[in-house]
């Protein structure tokens, strides 16, 4: 018989369900330098226990054209949104897949609309977190992009949960 899920995990899962990504309006109106941008994004994403964003990572995103270059070494809301999305998605997807997804979204959407839709879907998925792997019913009203974003959010969230469970198993075997 397998080990039971500890209460601490259930408490962690409940706290995970309370996490929300920042809205576009939460991003500062003023342009930021790299170190300020990184510090802010890491504060937003810290509850997800993802690897912290570094200057090297951001420079790599720009170099690989996953996000556009800063303007006079300053980062705007569009940059912050891109860093948040890329950092979340790279825990489950390679940068080439993320770049293609972002490029597709920005064909018909502003950066603000694309980010707000992603944040809304991510927040919905995390709040409705269960271990039921069924998606909302797909209907003729469902867009491919919506379905793609829902499955991507689920993949990332499930990846985060899996990592926590692996840590719990490691801790259990040490005791």
GROMACS .gro file of N, CA and C in nm:
model
  525
    1UNK      N    1   0.085  -0.119   0.000
    1UNK     CA    2   0.000   0.000   0.000
    1UNK      C    3   0.089   0.124   0.000
    2UNK      N    4   0.054   0.224  -0.082
    2UNK     CA    5   0.134   0.346  -0.096
    2UNK      C    6   0.118   0.442   0.020
    3UNK      N    7   0.210   0.535   0.025
    3UNK     CA    8   0.209   0.637   0.129
    3UNK      C    9   0.093   0.734   0.105
    4UNK      N   10   0.025   0.772   0.212
    4UNK     CA   11  -0.086   0.867   0.204
    4UNK      C   12  -0.033   1.009   0.183
    5UNK      N   13  -0.114   1.089   0.119
    5UNK     CA   14  -0.078   1.229   0.099
    5UNK      C   15  -0.083   1.300   0.234
    6UNK      N   16   0.027   1.364   0.274
    6UNK     CA   17   0.027   1.430   0.405
    6UNK      C   18  -0.059   1.556   0.405
    7UNK      N   19  -0.104   1.592   0.523
    7UNK     CA   20  -0.187   1.711   0.537
    7UNK      C   21  -0.112   1.836   0.491
    8UNK      N   22   0.019   1.837   0.512
    8UNK     CA   23   0.099   1.953   0.469
    8UNK      C   24   0.089   1.974   0.318
    9UNK      N   25   0.080   1.862   0.242
    9UNK     CA   26   0.064   1.875   0.097
    9UNK      C   27  -0.072   1.935   0.063
   10UNK      N   28  -0.176   1.889   0.132
   10UNK     CA   29  -0.309   1.945   0.106
   10UNK      C   30  -0.313   2.093   0.140
   11UNK      N   31  -0.245   2.132   0.247
   11UNK     CA   32  -0.238   2.274   0.283
   11UNK      C   33  -0.164   2.352   0.174
   12UNK      N   34  -0.053   2.294   0.124
   12UNK     CA   35   0.023   2.358   0.017
   12UNK      C   36  -0.063   2.371  -0.108
   13UNK      N   37  -0.137   2.265  -0.142
   13UNK     CA   38  -0.223   2.267  -0.260
   13UNK      C   39  -0.329   2.376  -0.246
   14UNK      N   40  -0.388   2.389  -0.128
   14UNK     CA   41  -0.487   2.495  -0.105
   14UNK      C   42  -0.425   2.633  -0.118
   15UNK      N   43  -0.300   2.649  -0.072
   15UNK     CA   44  -0.235   2.780  -0.087
   15UNK      C   45  -0.201   2.806  -0.234
   16UNK      N   46  -0.167   2.700  -0.308
   16UNK     CA   47  -0.140   2.713  -0.451
   16UNK      C   48  -0.264   2.764  -0.524
   17UNK      N   49  -0.379   2.716  -0.484
   17UNK     CA   50  -0.504   2.755  -0.548
   17UNK      C   51  -0.537   2.903  -0.528
   18UNK      N   52  -0.471   2.967  -0.433
   18UNK     CA   53  -0.496   3.109  -0.404
   18UNK      C   54  -0.405   3.202  -0.482
   19UNK      N   55  -0.309   3.146  -0.553
   19UNK     CA   56  -0.214   3.228  -0.629
   19UNK      C   57  -0.285   3.289  -0.749
   20UNK      N   58  -0.256   3.415  -0.774
   20UNK     CA   59  -0.307   3.480  -0.895
   20UNK      C   60  -0.193   3.556  -0.962
   21UNK      N   61  -0.192   3.550  -1.092
   21UNK     CA   62  -0.094   3.627  -1.166
   21UNK      C   63  -0.135   3.774  -1.164
   22UNK      N   64  -0.038   3.863  -1.174
   22UNK     CA   65  -0.072   4.006  -1.176
   22UNK      C   66  -0.151   4.041  -1.301
   23UNK      N   67  -0.233   4.143  -1.289
   23UNK     CA   68  -0.304   4.194  -1.407
   23UNK      C   69  -0.213   4.293  -1.478
   24UNK      N   70  -0.254   4.333  -1.596
   24UNK     CA   71  -0.179   4.434  -1.672
   24UNK      C   72  -0.167   4.562  -1.590
   25UNK      N   73  -0.275   4.597  -1.519
   25UNK     CA   74  -0.278   4.719  -1.439
   25UNK      C   75  -0.183   4.709  -1.318
   26UNK      N   76  -0.149   4.588  -1.276
   26UNK     CA   77  -0.054   4.571  -1.165
   26UNK      C   78   0.089   4.605  -1.205
   27UNK      N   79   0.119   4.599  -1.334
   27UNK     CA   80   0.252   4.634  -1.380
   27UNK      C   81   0.270   4.785  -1.368
   28UNK      N   82   0.390   4.831  -1.331
   28UNK     CA   83   0.411   4.975  -1.314
   28UNK      C   84   0.400   5.051  -1.447
   29UNK      N   85   0.353   5.174  -1.436
   29UNK     CA   86   0.341   5.261  -1.554
   29UNK      C   87   0.477   5.307  -1.603
   30UNK      N   88   0.572   5.321  -1.510
   30UNK     CA   89   0.705   5.369  -1.546
   30UNK      C   90   0.789   5.255  -1.604
   31UNK      N   91   0.877   5.287  -1.697
   31UNK     CA   92   0.969   5.188  -1.750
   31UNK      C   93   1.073   5.154  -1.644
   32UNK      N   94   1.118   5.030  -1.643
   32UNK     CA   95   1.212   4.981  -1.543
   32UNK      C   96   1.342   4.937  -1.607
   33UNK      N   97   1.449   4.941  -1.529
   33UNK     CA   98   1.576   4.882  -1.573
   33UNK      C   99   1.570   4.732  -1.549
   34UNK      N  100   1.667   4.660  -1.605
   34UNK     CA  101   1.670   4.514  -1.598
   34UNK      C  102   1.658   4.464  -1.455
   35UNK      N  103   1.742   4.513  -1.364
   35UNK     CA  104   1.741   4.461  -1.227
   35UNK      C  105   1.607   4.486  -1.158
   36UNK      N  106   1.545   4.600  -1.184
   36UNK     CA  107   1.413   4.629  -1.127
   36UNK      C  108   1.307   4.535  -1.184
   37UNK      N  109   1.316   4.510  -1.314
   37UNK     CA  110   1.220   4.421  -1.381
   37UNK      C  111   1.230   4.280  -1.326
   38UNK      N  112   1.353   4.232  -1.312
   38UNK     CA  113   1.376   4.096  -1.262
   38UNK      C  114   1.324   4.082  -1.120
   39UNK      N  115   1.355   4.181  -1.037
   39UNK     CA  116   1.309   4.178  -0.897
   39UNK      C  117   1.157   4.173  -0.891
   40UNK      N  118   1.090   4.254  -0.971
   40UNK     CA  119   0.944   4.259  -0.970
   40UNK      C  120   0.884   4.127  -1.020
   41UNK      N  121   0.934   4.075  -1.131
   41UNK     CA  122   0.882   3.949  -1.185
   41UNK      C  123   0.904   3.835  -1.085
   42UNK      N  124   1.019   3.832  -1.023
   42UNK     CA  125   1.046   3.727  -0.924
   42UNK      C  126   0.950   3.738  -0.804
   43UNK      N  127   0.914   3.860  -0.766
   43UNK     CA  128   0.815   3.877  -0.659
   43UNK      C  129   0.679   3.821  -0.702
   44UNK      N  130   0.640   3.849  -0.826
   44UNK     CA  131   0.512   3.799  -0.877
   44UNK      C  132   0.509   3.646  -0.880
   45UNK      N  133   0.621   3.585  -0.921
   45UNK     CA  134   0.623   3.442  -0.945
   45UNK      C  135   0.673   3.358  -0.828
   46UNK      N  136   0.723   3.423  -0.725
   46UNK     CA  137   0.780   3.351  -0.610
   46UNK      C  138   0.684   3.247  -0.551
   47UNK      N  139   0.555   3.274  -0.538
   47UNK     CA  140   0.466   3.172  -0.481
   47UNK      C  141   0.455   3.043  -0.564
   48UNK      N  142   0.494   3.049  -0.692
   48UNK     CA  143   0.487   2.930  -0.777
   48UNK      C  144   0.610   2.840  -0.762
   49UNK      N  145   0.709   2.885  -0.687
   49UNK     CA  146   0.831   2.808  -0.664
   49UNK      C  147   0.905   2.773  -0.793
   50UNK      N  148   0.900   2.863  -0.890
   50UNK     CA  149   0.974   2.844  -1.013
   50UNK      C  150   1.116   2.896  -0.993
   51UNK      N  151   1.207   2.853  -1.078
   51UNK     CA  152   1.343   2.906  -1.071
   51UNK      C  153   1.338   3.057  -1.092
   52UNK      N  154   1.412   3.133  -1.010
   52UNK     CA  155   1.408   3.279  -1.026
   52UNK      C  156   1.460   3.323  -1.163
   53UNK      N  157   1.404   3.431  -1.211
   53UNK     CA  158   1.446   3.490  -1.338
   53UNK      C  159   1.580   3.560  -1.315
   54UNK      N  160   1.669   3.548  -1.413
   54UNK     CA  161   1.799   3.615  -1.406
   54UNK      C  162   1.817   3.704  -1.529
   55UNK      N  163   1.915   3.793  -1.522
   55UNK     CA  164   1.946   3.880  -1.636
   55UNK      C  165   1.986   3.796  -1.757
   56UNK      N  166   2.060   3.690  -1.733
   56UNK     CA  167   2.103   3.601  -1.842
   56UNK      C  168   1.982   3.542  -1.913
   57UNK      N  169   1.883   3.500  -1.835
   57UNK     CA  170   1.763   3.442  -1.895
   57UNK      C  171   1.690   3.545  -1.982
   58UNK      N  172   1.673   3.666  -1.929
   58UNK     CA  173   1.603   3.771  -2.004
   58UNK      C  174   1.680   3.805  -2.131
   59UNK      N  175   1.812   3.817  -2.119
   59UNK     CA  176   1.893   3.844  -2.238
   59UNK      C  177   1.879   3.732  -2.341
   60UNK      N  178   1.869   3.610  -2.296
   60UNK     CA  179   1.850   3.495  -2.384
   60UNK      C  180   1.714   3.502  -2.454
   61UNK      N  181   1.610   3.543  -2.381
   61UNK     CA  182   1.477   3.556  -2.442
   61UNK      C  183   1.481   3.660  -2.554
   62UNK      N  184   1.552   3.770  -2.530
   62UNK     CA  185   1.563   3.875  -2.631
   62UNK      C  186   1.646   3.825  -2.749
   63UNK      N  187   1.759   3.761  -2.719
   63UNK     CA  188   1.849   3.711  -2.824
   63UNK      C  189   1.778   3.611  -2.915
   64UNK      N  190   1.696   3.524  -2.855
   64UNK     CA  191   1.624   3.423  -2.934
   64UNK      C  192   1.491   3.477  -2.988
   65UNK      N  193   1.468   3.607  -2.968
   65UNK     CA  194   1.350   3.677  -3.018
   65UNK      C  195   1.219   3.619  -2.966
   66UNK      N  196   1.223   3.567  -2.845
   66UNK     CA  197   1.100   3.521  -2.780
   66UNK      C  198   1.026   3.643  -2.727
   67UNK      N  199   1.101   3.747  -2.696
   67UNK     CA  200   1.043   3.878  -2.659
   67UNK      C  201   1.125   3.985  -2.728
   68UNK      N  202   1.067   4.105  -2.742
   68UNK     CA  203   1.138   4.210  -2.812
   68UNK      C  204   1.235   4.284  -2.719
   69UNK      N  205   1.329   4.353  -2.781
   69UNK     CA  206   1.436   4.420  -2.709
   69UNK      C  207   1.381   4.533  -2.621
   70UNK      N  208   1.449   4.558  -2.509
   70UNK     CA  209   1.410   4.674  -2.428
   70UNK      C  210   1.437   4.802  -2.506
   71UNK      N  211   1.367   4.906  -2.469
   71UNK     CA  212   1.382   5.034  -2.535
   71UNK      C  213   1.474   5.121  -2.449
   72UNK      N  214   1.592   5.149  -2.501
   72UNK     CA  215   1.694   5.225  -2.427
   72UNK      C  216   1.722   5.163  -2.290
   73UNK      N  217   1.735   5.030  -2.290
   73UNK     CA  218   1.764   4.951  -2.169
   73UNK      C  219   1.654   4.961  -2.063
   74UNK      N  220   1.536   4.996  -2.107
   74UNK     CA  221   1.422   5.004  -2.014
   74UNK      C  222   1.313   4.907  -2.059
   75UNK      N  223   1.249   4.848  -1.958
   75UNK     CA  224   1.146   4.747  -1.982
   75UNK      C  225   1.010   4.803  -1.949
   76UNK      N  226   0.915   4.781  -2.042
   76UNK     CA  227   0.779   4.831  -2.027
   76UNK      C  228   0.687   4.717  -1.983
   77UNK      N  229   0.560   4.749  -1.971
   77UNK     CA  230   0.461   4.648  -1.932
   77UNK      C  231   0.466   4.527  -2.024
   78UNK      N  232   0.485   4.551  -2.154
   78UNK     CA  233   0.490   4.442  -2.252
   78UNK      C  234   0.603   4.345  -2.220
   79UNK      N  235   0.717   4.401  -2.177
   79UNK     CA  236   0.831   4.318  -2.142
   79UNK      C  237   0.802   4.237  -2.016
   80UNK      N  238   0.746   4.303  -1.915
   80UNK     CA  239   0.716   4.234  -1.789
   80UNK      C  240   0.619   4.120  -1.813
   81UNK      N  241   0.515   4.147  -1.892
   81UNK     CA  242   0.417   4.042  -1.924
   81UNK      C  243   0.485   3.926  -1.995
   82UNK      N  244   0.572   3.957  -2.091
   82UNK     CA  245   0.642   3.852  -2.165
   82UNK      C  246   0.730   3.770  -2.071
   83UNK      N  247   0.802   3.836  -1.982
   83UNK     CA  248   0.890   3.763  -1.890
   83UNK      C  249   0.809   3.672  -1.799
   84UNK      N  250   0.695   3.721  -1.749
   84UNK     CA  251   0.608   3.639  -1.663
   84UNK      C  252   0.561   3.515  -1.740
   85UNK      N  253   0.507   3.535  -1.858
   85UNK     CA  254   0.453   3.424  -1.937
   85UNK      C  255   0.562   3.325  -1.975
   86UNK      N  256   0.674   3.374  -2.024
   86UNK     CA  257   0.783   3.286  -2.067
   86UNK      C  258   0.836   3.205  -1.949
   87UNK      N  259   0.854   3.271  -1.835
   87UNK     CA  260   0.906   3.202  -1.717
   87UNK      C  261   0.813   3.091  -1.672
   88UNK      N  262   0.684   3.116  -1.675
   88UNK     CA  263   0.587   3.014  -1.636
   88UNK      C  264   0.588   2.899  -1.736
   89UNK      N  265   0.579   2.932  -1.863
   89UNK     CA  266   0.568   2.827  -1.965
   89UNK      C  267   0.695   2.746  -1.984
   90UNK      N  268   0.812   2.806  -1.958
   90UNK     CA  269   0.935   2.731  -1.984
   90UNK      C  270   0.956   2.617  -1.886
   91UNK      N  271   0.876   2.611  -1.781
   91UNK     CA  272   0.885   2.495  -1.691
   91UNK      C  273   0.826   2.371  -1.756
   92UNK      N  274   0.751   2.390  -1.864
   92UNK     CA  275   0.689   2.275  -1.930
   92UNK      C  276   0.714   2.270  -2.081
   93UNK      N  277   0.762   2.379  -2.140
   93UNK     CA  278   0.777   2.386  -2.286
   93UNK      C  279   0.911   2.444  -2.325
   94UNK      N  280   0.967   2.400  -2.439
   94UNK     CA  281   1.092   2.462  -2.488
   94UNK      C  282   1.064   2.603  -2.541
   95UNK      N  283   1.167   2.686  -2.543
   95UNK     CA  284   1.152   2.825  -2.587
   95UNK      C  285   1.097   2.836  -2.729
   96UNK      N  286   1.131   2.742  -2.817
   96UNK     CA  287   1.081   2.750  -2.955
   96UNK      C  288   0.928   2.737  -2.959
   97UNK      N  289   0.873   2.651  -2.876
   97UNK     CA  290   0.727   2.634  -2.870
   97UNK      C  291   0.664   2.760  -2.811
   98UNK      N  292   0.725   2.814  -2.707
   98UNK     CA  293   0.674   2.936  -2.644
   98UNK      C  294   0.676   3.052  -2.744
   99UNK      N  295   0.788   3.066  -2.816
   99UNK     CA  296   0.800   3.172  -2.916
   99UNK      C  297   0.690   3.161  -3.021
  100UNK      N  298   0.668   3.041  -3.072
  100UNK     CA  299   0.563   3.021  -3.172
  100UNK      C  300   0.426   3.057  -3.117
  101UNK      N  301   0.399   3.018  -2.993
  101UNK     CA  302   0.270   3.050  -2.932
  101UNK      C  303   0.251   3.200  -2.914
  102UNK      N  304   0.355   3.267  -2.865
  102UNK     CA  305   0.347   3.413  -2.847
  102UNK      C  306   0.329   3.482  -2.981
  103UNK      N  307   0.407   3.440  -3.081
  103UNK     CA  308   0.395   3.500  -3.214
  103UNK      C  309   0.253   3.485  -3.269
  104UNK      N  310   0.193   3.368  -3.252
  104UNK     CA  311   0.056   3.345  -3.299
  104UNK      C  312  -0.043   3.436  -3.228
  105UNK      N  313  -0.027   3.448  -3.097
  105UNK     CA  314  -0.120   3.531  -3.019
  105UNK      C  315  -0.112   3.677  -3.059
  106UNK      N  316   0.008   3.726  -3.087
  106UNK     CA  317   0.025   3.868  -3.114
  106UNK      C  318  -0.014   3.907  -3.257
  107UNK      N  319  -0.049   3.810  -3.340
  107UNK     CA  320  -0.097   3.841  -3.474
  107UNK      C  321  -0.231   3.915  -3.466
  108UNK      N  322  -0.320   3.867  -3.381
  108UNK     CA  323  -0.456   3.923  -3.372
  108UNK      C  324  -0.486   3.994  -3.241
  109UNK      N  325  -0.388   4.000  -3.150
  109UNK     CA  326  -0.412   4.058  -3.018
  109UNK      C  327  -0.302   4.157  -2.981
  110UNK      N  328  -0.341   4.256  -2.901
  110UNK     CA  329  -0.239   4.344  -2.844
  110UNK      C  330  -0.167   4.266  -2.735
  111UNK      N  331  -0.051   4.313  -2.694
  111UNK     CA  332   0.023   4.249  -2.585
  111UNK      C  333  -0.063   4.248  -2.459
  112UNK      N  334  -0.134   4.357  -2.433
  112UNK     CA  335  -0.220   4.364  -2.315
  112UNK      C  336  -0.330   4.259  -2.320
  113UNK      N  337  -0.400   4.249  -2.432
  113UNK     CA  338  -0.509   4.151  -2.444
  113UNK      C  339  -0.456   4.008  -2.434
  114UNK      N  340  -0.344   3.981  -2.501
  114UNK     CA  341  -0.286   3.846  -2.498
  114UNK      C  342  -0.246   3.810  -2.355
  115UNK      N  343  -0.180   3.902  -2.284
  115UNK     CA  344  -0.138   3.874  -2.146
  115UNK      C  345  -0.259   3.857  -2.055
  116UNK      N  346  -0.354   3.947  -2.066
  116UNK     CA  347  -0.471   3.940  -1.976
  116UNK      C  348  -0.548   3.810  -1.997
  117UNK      N  349  -0.557   3.764  -2.121
  117UNK     CA  350  -0.624   3.638  -2.149
  117UNK      C  351  -0.546   3.522  -2.087
  118UNK      N  352  -0.413   3.523  -2.103
  118UNK     CA  353  -0.330   3.419  -2.043
  118UNK      C  354  -0.344   3.420  -1.891
  119UNK      N  355  -0.334   3.537  -1.829
  119UNK     CA  356  -0.345   3.549  -1.683
  119UNK      C  357  -0.482   3.501  -1.635
  120UNK      N  358  -0.587   3.539  -1.706
  120UNK     CA  359  -0.722   3.496  -1.669
  120UNK      C  360  -0.734   3.344  -1.674
  121UNK      N  361  -0.687   3.284  -1.783
  121UNK     CA  362  -0.694   3.138  -1.797
  121UNK      C  363  -0.607   3.069  -1.692
  122UNK      N  364  -0.486   3.118  -1.671
  122UNK     CA  365  -0.399   3.058  -1.570
  122UNK      C  366  -0.464   3.067  -1.432
  123UNK      N  367  -0.516   3.184  -1.398
  123UNK     CA  368  -0.581   3.202  -1.267
  123UNK      C  369  -0.704   3.113  -1.252
  124UNK      N  370  -0.783   3.100  -1.359
  124UNK     CA  371  -0.900   3.011  -1.355
  124UNK      C  372  -0.856   2.866  -1.334
  125UNK      N  373  -0.755   2.823  -1.409
  125UNK     CA  374  -0.709   2.685  -1.401
  125UNK      C  375  -0.654   2.653  -1.262
  126UNK      N  376  -0.580   2.747  -1.205
  126UNK     CA  377  -0.520   2.720  -1.075
  126UNK      C  378  -0.627   2.721  -0.964
  127UNK      N  379  -0.728   2.807  -0.977
  127UNK     CA  380  -0.834   2.812  -0.876
  127UNK      C  381  -0.925   2.689  -0.882
  128UNK      N  382  -0.941   2.635  -1.000
  128UNK     CA  383  -1.028   2.517  -1.015
  128UNK      C  384  -0.948   2.388  -1.006
  129UNK      N  385  -0.830   2.397  -0.950
  129UNK     CA  386  -0.738   2.285  -0.943
  129UNK      C  387  -0.797   2.164  -0.873
  130UNK      N  388  -0.802   2.057  -0.948
  130UNK     CA  389  -0.839   1.926  -0.894
  130UNK      C  390  -0.749   1.827  -0.964
  131UNK      N  391  -0.757   1.703  -0.927
  131UNK     CA  392  -0.678   1.605  -0.997
  131UNK      C  393  -0.757   1.539  -1.108
  132UNK      N  394  -0.868   1.599  -1.145
  132UNK     CA  395  -0.945   1.555  -1.260
  132UNK      C  396  -0.877   1.615  -1.382
  133UNK      N  397  -0.832   1.533  -1.474
  133UNK     CA  398  -0.757   1.583  -1.588
  133UNK      C  399  -0.846   1.623  -1.706
  134UNK      N  400  -0.976   1.614  -1.690
  134UNK     CA  401  -1.066   1.652  -1.800
  134UNK      C  402  -1.071   1.804  -1.812
  135UNK      N  403  -1.065   1.850  -1.935
  135UNK     CA  404  -1.079   1.993  -1.962
  135UNK      C  405  -1.227   2.029  -1.966
  136UNK      N  406  -1.252   2.161  -1.965
  136UNK     CA  407  -1.388   2.204  -1.990
  136UNK      C  408  -1.430   2.146  -2.124
  137UNK      N  409  -1.557   2.116  -2.140
  137UNK     CA  410  -1.599   2.058  -2.269
  137UNK      C  411  -1.557   2.146  -2.387
  138UNK      N  412  -1.508   2.081  -2.488
  138UNK     CA  413  -1.472   2.152  -2.610
  138UNK      C  414  -1.596   2.155  -2.698
  139UNK      N  415  -1.633   2.275  -2.735
  139UNK     CA  416  -1.750   2.292  -2.820
  139UNK      C  417  -1.709   2.365  -2.946
  140UNK      N  418  -1.803   2.384  -3.033
  140UNK     CA  419  -1.777   2.456  -3.157
  140UNK      C  420  -1.747   2.604  -3.130
  141UNK      N  421  -1.778   2.649  -3.006
  141UNK     CA  422  -1.747   2.786  -2.965
  141UNK      C  423  -1.603   2.800  -2.916
  142UNK      N  424  -1.538   2.690  -2.884
  142UNK     CA  425  -1.402   2.692  -2.828
  142UNK      C  426  -1.303   2.725  -2.939
  143UNK      N  427  -1.216   2.824  -2.911
  143UNK     CA  428  -1.113   2.858  -3.010
  143UNK      C  429  -0.990   2.769  -2.986
  144UNK      N  430  -0.915   2.751  -3.090
  144UNK     CA  431  -0.792   2.672  -3.079
  144UNK      C  432  -0.697   2.738  -2.980
  145UNK      N  433  -0.688   2.870  -2.987
  145UNK     CA  434  -0.597   2.941  -2.896
  145UNK      C  435  -0.642   2.925  -2.752
  146UNK      N  436  -0.772   2.932  -2.726
  146UNK     CA  437  -0.821   2.912  -2.589
  146UNK      C  438  -0.787   2.772  -2.540
  147UNK      N  439  -0.812   2.673  -2.622
  147UNK     CA  440  -0.781   2.536  -2.584
  147UNK      C  441  -0.631   2.517  -2.563
  148UNK      N  442  -0.551   2.578  -2.650
  148UNK     CA  443  -0.406   2.571  -2.637
  148UNK      C  444  -0.362   2.634  -2.505
  149UNK      N  445  -0.419   2.748  -2.469
  149UNK     CA  446  -0.381   2.815  -2.344
  149UNK      C  447  -0.428   2.735  -2.222
  150UNK      N  448  -0.545   2.677  -2.230
  150UNK     CA  449  -0.594   2.596  -2.117
  150UNK      C  450  -0.504   2.474  -2.094
  151UNK      N  451  -0.469   2.406  -2.201
  151UNK     CA  452  -0.384   2.288  -2.184
  151UNK      C  453  -0.244   2.327  -2.138
  152UNK      N  454  -0.192   2.441  -2.188
  152UNK     CA  455  -0.060   2.487  -2.144
  152UNK      C  456  -0.062   2.522  -1.996
  153UNK      N  457  -0.165   2.594  -1.950
  153UNK     CA  458  -0.176   2.629  -1.808
  153UNK      C  459  -0.185   2.502  -1.724
  154UNK      N  460  -0.263   2.406  -1.767
  154UNK     CA  461  -0.275   2.280  -1.693
  154UNK      C  462  -0.142   2.207  -1.687
  155UNK      N  463  -0.069   2.206  -1.798
  155UNK     CA  464   0.061   2.137  -1.801
  155UNK      C  465   0.157   2.198  -1.700
  156UNK      N  466   0.163   2.332  -1.697
  156UNK     CA  467   0.254   2.399  -1.604
  156UNK      C  468   0.211   2.373  -1.460
  157UNK      N  469   0.084   2.388  -1.432
  157UNK     CA  470   0.035   2.368  -1.295
  157UNK      C  471   0.059   2.224  -1.251
  158UNK      N  472   0.031   2.128  -1.336
  158UNK     CA  473   0.055   1.988  -1.302
  158UNK      C  474   0.205   1.960  -1.284
  159UNK      N  475   0.288   2.027  -1.361
  159UNK     CA  476   0.433   2.014  -1.346
  159UNK      C  477   0.477   2.064  -1.208
  160UNK      N  478   0.425   2.178  -1.166
  160UNK     CA  479   0.456   2.234  -1.034
  160UNK      C  480   0.414   2.138  -0.924
  161UNK      N  481   0.294   2.082  -0.937
  161UNK     CA  482   0.244   1.989  -0.836
  161UNK      C  483   0.329   1.862  -0.834
  162UNK      N  484   0.366   1.812  -0.952
  162UNK     CA  485   0.450   1.692  -0.959
  162UNK      C  486   0.583   1.713  -0.890
  163UNK      N  487   0.644   1.829  -0.912
  163UNK     CA  488   0.771   1.857  -0.846
  163UNK      C  489   0.756   1.859  -0.695
  164UNK      N  490   0.647   1.914  -0.644
  164UNK     CA  491   0.622   1.917  -0.499
  164UNK      C  492   0.605   1.774  -0.447
  165UNK      N  493   0.535   1.690  -0.520
  165UNK     CA  494   0.515   1.552  -0.477
  165UNK      C  495   0.648   1.475  -0.476
  166UNK      N  496   0.733   1.499  -0.574
  166UNK     CA  497   0.864   1.434  -0.576
  166UNK      C  498   0.945   1.476  -0.454
  167UNK      N  499   0.941   1.605  -0.419
  167UNK     CA  500   1.011   1.653  -0.299
  167UNK      C  501   0.956   1.585  -0.174
  168UNK      N  502   0.825   1.569  -0.167
  168UNK     CA  503   0.764   1.502  -0.051
  168UNK      C  504   0.811   1.357  -0.041
  169UNK      N  505   0.819   1.289  -0.154
  169UNK     CA  506   0.865   1.151  -0.154
  169UNK      C  507   1.012   1.143  -0.109
  170UNK      N  508   1.095   1.237  -0.155
  170UNK     CA  509   1.235   1.239  -0.114
  170UNK      C  510   1.245   1.262   0.037
  171UNK      N  511   1.166   1.354   0.088
  171UNK     CA  512   1.167   1.382   0.232
  171UNK      C  513   1.121   1.261   0.312
  172UNK      N  514   1.020   1.192   0.260
  172UNK     CA  515   0.966   1.074   0.330
  172UNK      C  516   1.069   0.961   0.336
  173UNK      N  517   1.148   0.946   0.228
  173UNK     CA  518   1.248   0.839   0.228
  173UNK      C  519   1.369   0.871   0.316
  174UNK      N  520   1.392   1.001   0.343
  174UNK     CA  521   1.502   1.040   0.432
  174UNK      C  522   1.468   1.012   0.578
  175UNK      N  523   1.336   1.017   0.611
  175UNK     CA  524   1.297   0.999   0.752
  175UNK      C  525   1.283   0.854   0.790
   0.00000   0.00000   0.00000
